[in-house]
Amino acid sequence: MTRALIWCAVSSHAQNEPDKISLPQQESDARALCVRNEWQIVDILRVPGHSRRYIDFHELAADAAKEGIDAFFRLVAHWESRDFDILIVRDGE
């Protein structure tokens, strides 16, 4: 079975408003995609408003962690353990 990692993110708290593609909507859409394709969900990583305008990923992860966002560090852990086959990400455009 294909193992899926779901990434739900917005760049700012303002983008997590009802008229935007919210985190719950991103998660719902990704879960539906997994059900349709019979993919196993390994984890759901959420970033509820943090800039991703960084060059260094580890600097981004450290700054996000200071705000209580562990999704970037968890992504690295999943990557290192190779426990997923696909990463599902919603295009915000």
Short mmCIF file of N, CA and C in Angstrom, two decimals:
data_model
loop_
_atom_site.label_atom_id
_atom_site.label_comp_id
_atom_site.label_asym_id
_atom_site.label_seq_id
_atom_site.Cartn_x
_atom_site.Cartn_y
_atom_site.Cartn_z
N MET A 1 0.85 -1.19 0.00
CA MET A 1 0.00 0.00 0.00
C MET A 1 0.90 1.24 0.00
N THR A 2 0.49 2.23 -0.75
CA THR A 2 1.22 3.49 -0.81
C THR A 2 1.01 4.27 0.49
N ARG A 3 2.11 4.76 1.03
CA ARG A 3 2.09 5.50 2.30
C ARG A 3 2.16 6.99 2.01
N ALA A 4 1.19 7.74 2.53
CA ALA A 4 1.09 9.17 2.23
C ALA A 4 1.32 10.02 3.46
N LEU A 5 2.03 11.11 3.24
CA LEU A 5 2.25 12.13 4.25
C LEU A 5 1.50 13.36 3.77
N ILE A 6 0.67 13.94 4.62
CA ILE A 6 -0.15 15.10 4.24
C ILE A 6 0.45 16.37 4.85
N TRP A 7 0.64 17.38 4.01
CA TRP A 7 1.17 18.68 4.44
C TRP A 7 0.07 19.72 4.27
N CYS A 8 -0.35 20.34 5.36
CA CYS A 8 -1.37 21.40 5.34
C CYS A 8 -0.71 22.66 5.88
N ALA A 9 -0.71 23.74 5.09
CA ALA A 9 0.00 24.93 5.53
C ALA A 9 -0.58 26.20 4.93
N VAL A 10 -0.46 27.26 5.71
CA VAL A 10 -0.71 28.62 5.24
C VAL A 10 0.46 29.47 5.72
N SER A 11 0.77 30.53 4.97
CA SER A 11 1.95 31.34 5.29
C SER A 11 1.71 32.37 6.38
N SER A 12 0.45 32.70 6.62
CA SER A 12 0.16 33.70 7.65
C SER A 12 -1.15 33.33 8.34
N HIS A 13 -1.34 33.86 9.52
CA HIS A 13 -2.60 33.60 10.24
C HIS A 13 -3.79 34.16 9.47
N ALA A 14 -3.58 35.27 8.75
CA ALA A 14 -4.66 35.87 7.96
C ALA A 14 -5.13 34.93 6.85
N GLN A 15 -4.24 34.08 6.36
CA GLN A 15 -4.62 33.15 5.30
C GLN A 15 -5.44 31.98 5.83
N ASN A 16 -5.56 31.87 7.12
CA ASN A 16 -6.33 30.79 7.71
C ASN A 16 -7.75 31.26 8.01
N GLU A 17 -8.26 32.15 7.17
CA GLU A 17 -9.62 32.69 7.32
C GLU A 17 -10.60 31.84 6.51
N PRO A 18 -11.89 31.92 6.82
CA PRO A 18 -12.89 31.10 6.14
C PRO A 18 -12.95 31.27 4.62
N ASP A 19 -12.60 32.47 4.11
CA ASP A 19 -12.67 32.68 2.66
C ASP A 19 -11.43 32.17 1.93
N LYS A 20 -10.49 31.63 2.65
CA LYS A 20 -9.27 31.08 2.06
C LYS A 20 -9.35 29.55 2.09
N ILE A 21 -8.37 28.92 1.46
CA ILE A 21 -8.30 27.46 1.54
C ILE A 21 -7.69 27.12 2.89
N SER A 22 -8.55 26.85 3.84
CA SER A 22 -8.14 26.68 5.23
C SER A 22 -7.41 25.36 5.46
N LEU A 23 -6.78 25.29 6.60
CA LEU A 23 -6.12 24.04 6.98
C LEU A 23 -7.09 22.87 7.03
N PRO A 24 -8.28 23.03 7.65
CA PRO A 24 -9.24 21.91 7.65
C PRO A 24 -9.65 21.49 6.23
N GLN A 25 -9.81 22.46 5.32
CA GLN A 25 -10.18 22.12 3.95
C GLN A 25 -9.05 21.38 3.25
N GLN A 26 -7.82 21.84 3.45
CA GLN A 26 -6.67 21.16 2.86
C GLN A 26 -6.60 19.71 3.36
N GLU A 27 -6.80 19.55 4.66
CA GLU A 27 -6.74 18.20 5.24
C GLU A 27 -7.87 17.32 4.70
N SER A 28 -9.06 17.88 4.63
CA SER A 28 -10.20 17.13 4.12
C SER A 28 -9.98 16.68 2.68
N ASP A 29 -9.49 17.59 1.85
CA ASP A 29 -9.22 17.25 0.45
C ASP A 29 -8.14 16.18 0.33
N ALA A 30 -7.09 16.30 1.13
CA ALA A 30 -6.00 15.33 1.09
C ALA A 30 -6.47 13.96 1.59
N ARG A 31 -7.27 13.95 2.64
CA ARG A 31 -7.81 12.68 3.15
C ARG A 31 -8.69 12.01 2.08
N ALA A 32 -9.50 12.81 1.40
CA ALA A 32 -10.36 12.26 0.35
C ALA A 32 -9.52 11.66 -0.78
N LEU A 33 -8.44 12.33 -1.13
CA LEU A 33 -7.53 11.81 -2.16
C LEU A 33 -6.95 10.46 -1.73
N CYS A 34 -6.60 10.36 -0.46
CA CYS A 34 -6.05 9.10 0.06
C CYS A 34 -7.10 7.99 0.03
N VAL A 35 -8.31 8.32 0.39
CA VAL A 35 -9.39 7.32 0.37
C VAL A 35 -9.62 6.84 -1.07
N ARG A 36 -9.72 7.79 -2.01
CA ARG A 36 -9.96 7.43 -3.42
C ARG A 36 -8.87 6.51 -3.97
N ASN A 37 -7.65 6.74 -3.55
CA ASN A 37 -6.52 5.98 -4.09
C ASN A 37 -6.06 4.84 -3.19
N GLU A 38 -6.78 4.65 -2.06
CA GLU A 38 -6.46 3.60 -1.11
C GLU A 38 -5.03 3.74 -0.58
N TRP A 39 -4.64 4.98 -0.28
CA TRP A 39 -3.33 5.26 0.29
C TRP A 39 -3.45 5.29 1.81
N GLN A 40 -2.44 4.81 2.48
CA GLN A 40 -2.38 4.83 3.94
C GLN A 40 -1.80 6.17 4.39
N ILE A 41 -2.48 6.85 5.29
CA ILE A 41 -1.98 8.13 5.82
C ILE A 41 -1.01 7.83 6.96
N VAL A 42 0.22 8.29 6.79
CA VAL A 42 1.26 8.09 7.79
C VAL A 42 1.18 9.18 8.86
N ASP A 43 0.98 10.43 8.41
CA ASP A 43 0.95 11.56 9.35
C ASP A 43 0.35 12.76 8.63
N ILE A 44 -0.14 13.69 9.41
CA ILE A 44 -0.65 14.96 8.89
C ILE A 44 0.14 16.07 9.55
N LEU A 45 0.86 16.82 8.75
CA LEU A 45 1.71 17.90 9.24
C LEU A 45 1.01 19.23 8.97
N ARG A 46 0.89 20.06 10.01
CA ARG A 46 0.14 21.32 9.89
C ARG A 46 1.03 22.51 10.24
N VAL A 47 0.96 23.53 9.38
CA VAL A 47 1.66 24.80 9.63
C VAL A 47 0.59 25.89 9.60
N PRO A 48 0.11 26.31 10.78
CA PRO A 48 -1.00 27.27 10.86
C PRO A 48 -0.58 28.73 10.80
N GLY A 49 0.32 29.04 9.90
CA GLY A 49 0.71 30.44 9.72
C GLY A 49 2.15 30.70 10.11
N HIS A 50 3.05 30.49 9.17
CA HIS A 50 4.47 30.79 9.39
C HIS A 50 5.09 31.02 8.02
N SER A 51 5.83 32.11 7.89
CA SER A 51 6.48 32.42 6.62
C SER A 51 7.41 31.29 6.21
N ARG A 52 7.42 31.01 4.92
CA ARG A 52 8.34 30.00 4.40
C ARG A 52 9.36 30.66 3.48
N ARG A 53 9.63 31.92 3.70
CA ARG A 53 10.60 32.65 2.88
C ARG A 53 12.00 32.52 3.48
N TYR A 54 12.49 31.34 3.49
CA TYR A 54 13.80 31.03 4.04
C TYR A 54 14.63 30.35 2.95
N ILE A 55 15.92 30.49 3.04
CA ILE A 55 16.82 29.74 2.16
C ILE A 55 17.22 28.44 2.84
N ASP A 56 17.45 28.50 4.14
CA ASP A 56 17.91 27.35 4.90
C ASP A 56 16.73 26.68 5.60
N PHE A 57 16.45 25.44 5.22
CA PHE A 57 15.31 24.71 5.77
C PHE A 57 15.44 24.53 7.28
N HIS A 58 16.64 24.25 7.76
CA HIS A 58 16.82 24.00 9.19
C HIS A 58 16.60 25.27 10.00
N GLU A 59 16.96 26.42 9.44
CA GLU A 59 16.67 27.70 10.10
C GLU A 59 15.16 27.91 10.18
N LEU A 60 14.48 27.60 9.09
CA LEU A 60 13.01 27.69 9.07
C LEU A 60 12.41 26.78 10.14
N ALA A 61 12.87 25.55 10.20
CA ALA A 61 12.34 24.59 11.17
C ALA A 61 12.56 25.08 12.60
N ALA A 62 13.74 25.62 12.86
CA ALA A 62 14.05 26.11 14.21
C ALA A 62 13.18 27.30 14.58
N ASP A 63 13.00 28.25 13.65
CA ASP A 63 12.17 29.41 13.93
C ASP A 63 10.71 29.01 14.13
N ALA A 64 10.22 28.09 13.32
CA ALA A 64 8.84 27.62 13.46
C ALA A 64 8.65 26.91 14.80
N ALA A 65 9.64 26.14 15.20
CA ALA A 65 9.56 25.41 16.48
C ALA A 65 9.43 26.38 17.65
N LYS A 66 10.06 27.54 17.54
CA LYS A 66 9.94 28.55 18.60
C LYS A 66 8.50 29.02 18.76
N GLU A 67 7.71 28.89 17.68
CA GLU A 67 6.29 29.27 17.70
C GLU A 67 5.40 28.07 17.98
N GLY A 68 6.01 26.94 18.31
CA GLY A 68 5.23 25.74 18.62
C GLY A 68 4.84 24.92 17.40
N ILE A 69 5.45 25.20 16.26
CA ILE A 69 5.14 24.47 15.02
C ILE A 69 6.23 23.43 14.79
N ASP A 70 5.88 22.16 14.93
CA ASP A 70 6.88 21.10 14.79
C ASP A 70 6.82 20.38 13.45
N ALA A 71 5.98 20.83 12.54
CA ALA A 71 5.77 20.13 11.27
C ALA A 71 7.05 19.99 10.45
N PHE A 72 7.91 21.00 10.47
CA PHE A 72 9.13 20.94 9.67
C PHE A 72 10.09 19.89 10.22
N PHE A 73 10.25 19.84 11.55
CA PHE A 73 11.11 18.82 12.15
C PHE A 73 10.51 17.43 11.94
N ARG A 74 9.20 17.31 12.01
CA ARG A 74 8.56 16.01 11.78
C ARG A 74 8.74 15.57 10.33
N LEU A 75 8.69 16.53 9.39
CA LEU A 75 8.93 16.19 7.99
C LEU A 75 10.33 15.61 7.82
N VAL A 76 11.31 16.23 8.44
CA VAL A 76 12.69 15.72 8.37
C VAL A 76 12.76 14.31 8.96
N ALA A 77 12.11 14.09 10.08
CA ALA A 77 12.12 12.77 10.72
C ALA A 77 11.51 11.71 9.80
N HIS A 78 10.40 12.06 9.16
CA HIS A 78 9.78 11.12 8.21
C HIS A 78 10.71 10.86 7.03
N TRP A 79 11.34 11.92 6.54
CA TRP A 79 12.26 11.79 5.41
C TRP A 79 13.41 10.85 5.78
N GLU A 80 13.99 11.06 6.96
CA GLU A 80 15.12 10.24 7.39
C GLU A 80 14.73 8.79 7.63
N SER A 81 13.52 8.55 8.11
CA SER A 81 13.08 7.17 8.36
C SER A 81 12.49 6.52 7.11
N ARG A 82 12.30 7.32 6.07
CA ARG A 82 11.77 6.82 4.78
C ARG A 82 10.47 6.03 4.98
N ASP A 83 9.58 6.60 5.78
CA ASP A 83 8.34 5.89 6.09
C ASP A 83 7.14 6.38 5.28
N PHE A 84 7.39 7.11 4.19
CA PHE A 84 6.29 7.53 3.31
C PHE A 84 6.75 7.45 1.86
N ASP A 85 5.77 7.30 0.97
CA ASP A 85 6.06 7.20 -0.46
C ASP A 85 5.72 8.48 -1.21
N ILE A 86 4.67 9.17 -0.76
CA ILE A 86 4.27 10.42 -1.41
C ILE A 86 3.97 11.48 -0.37
N LEU A 87 4.19 12.72 -0.77
CA LEU A 87 3.88 13.88 0.06
C LEU A 87 2.76 14.63 -0.64
N ILE A 88 1.63 14.79 0.02
CA ILE A 88 0.48 15.49 -0.55
C ILE A 88 0.49 16.93 -0.07
N VAL A 89 0.53 17.86 -1.02
CA VAL A 89 0.58 19.29 -0.72
C VAL A 89 -0.45 19.99 -1.60
N ARG A 90 -1.19 20.91 -1.04
CA ARG A 90 -2.20 21.66 -1.78
C ARG A 90 -1.59 22.93 -2.35
N ASP A 91 -1.80 23.17 -3.64
CA ASP A 91 -1.35 24.41 -4.27
C ASP A 91 -2.30 25.51 -3.84
N GLY A 92 -1.76 26.57 -3.27
CA GLY A 92 -2.59 27.65 -2.75
C GLY A 92 -3.02 28.67 -3.77
N GLU A 93 -2.59 28.54 -5.00
CA GLU A 93 -2.93 29.53 -6.02
C GLU A 93 -4.32 29.29 -6.55
#
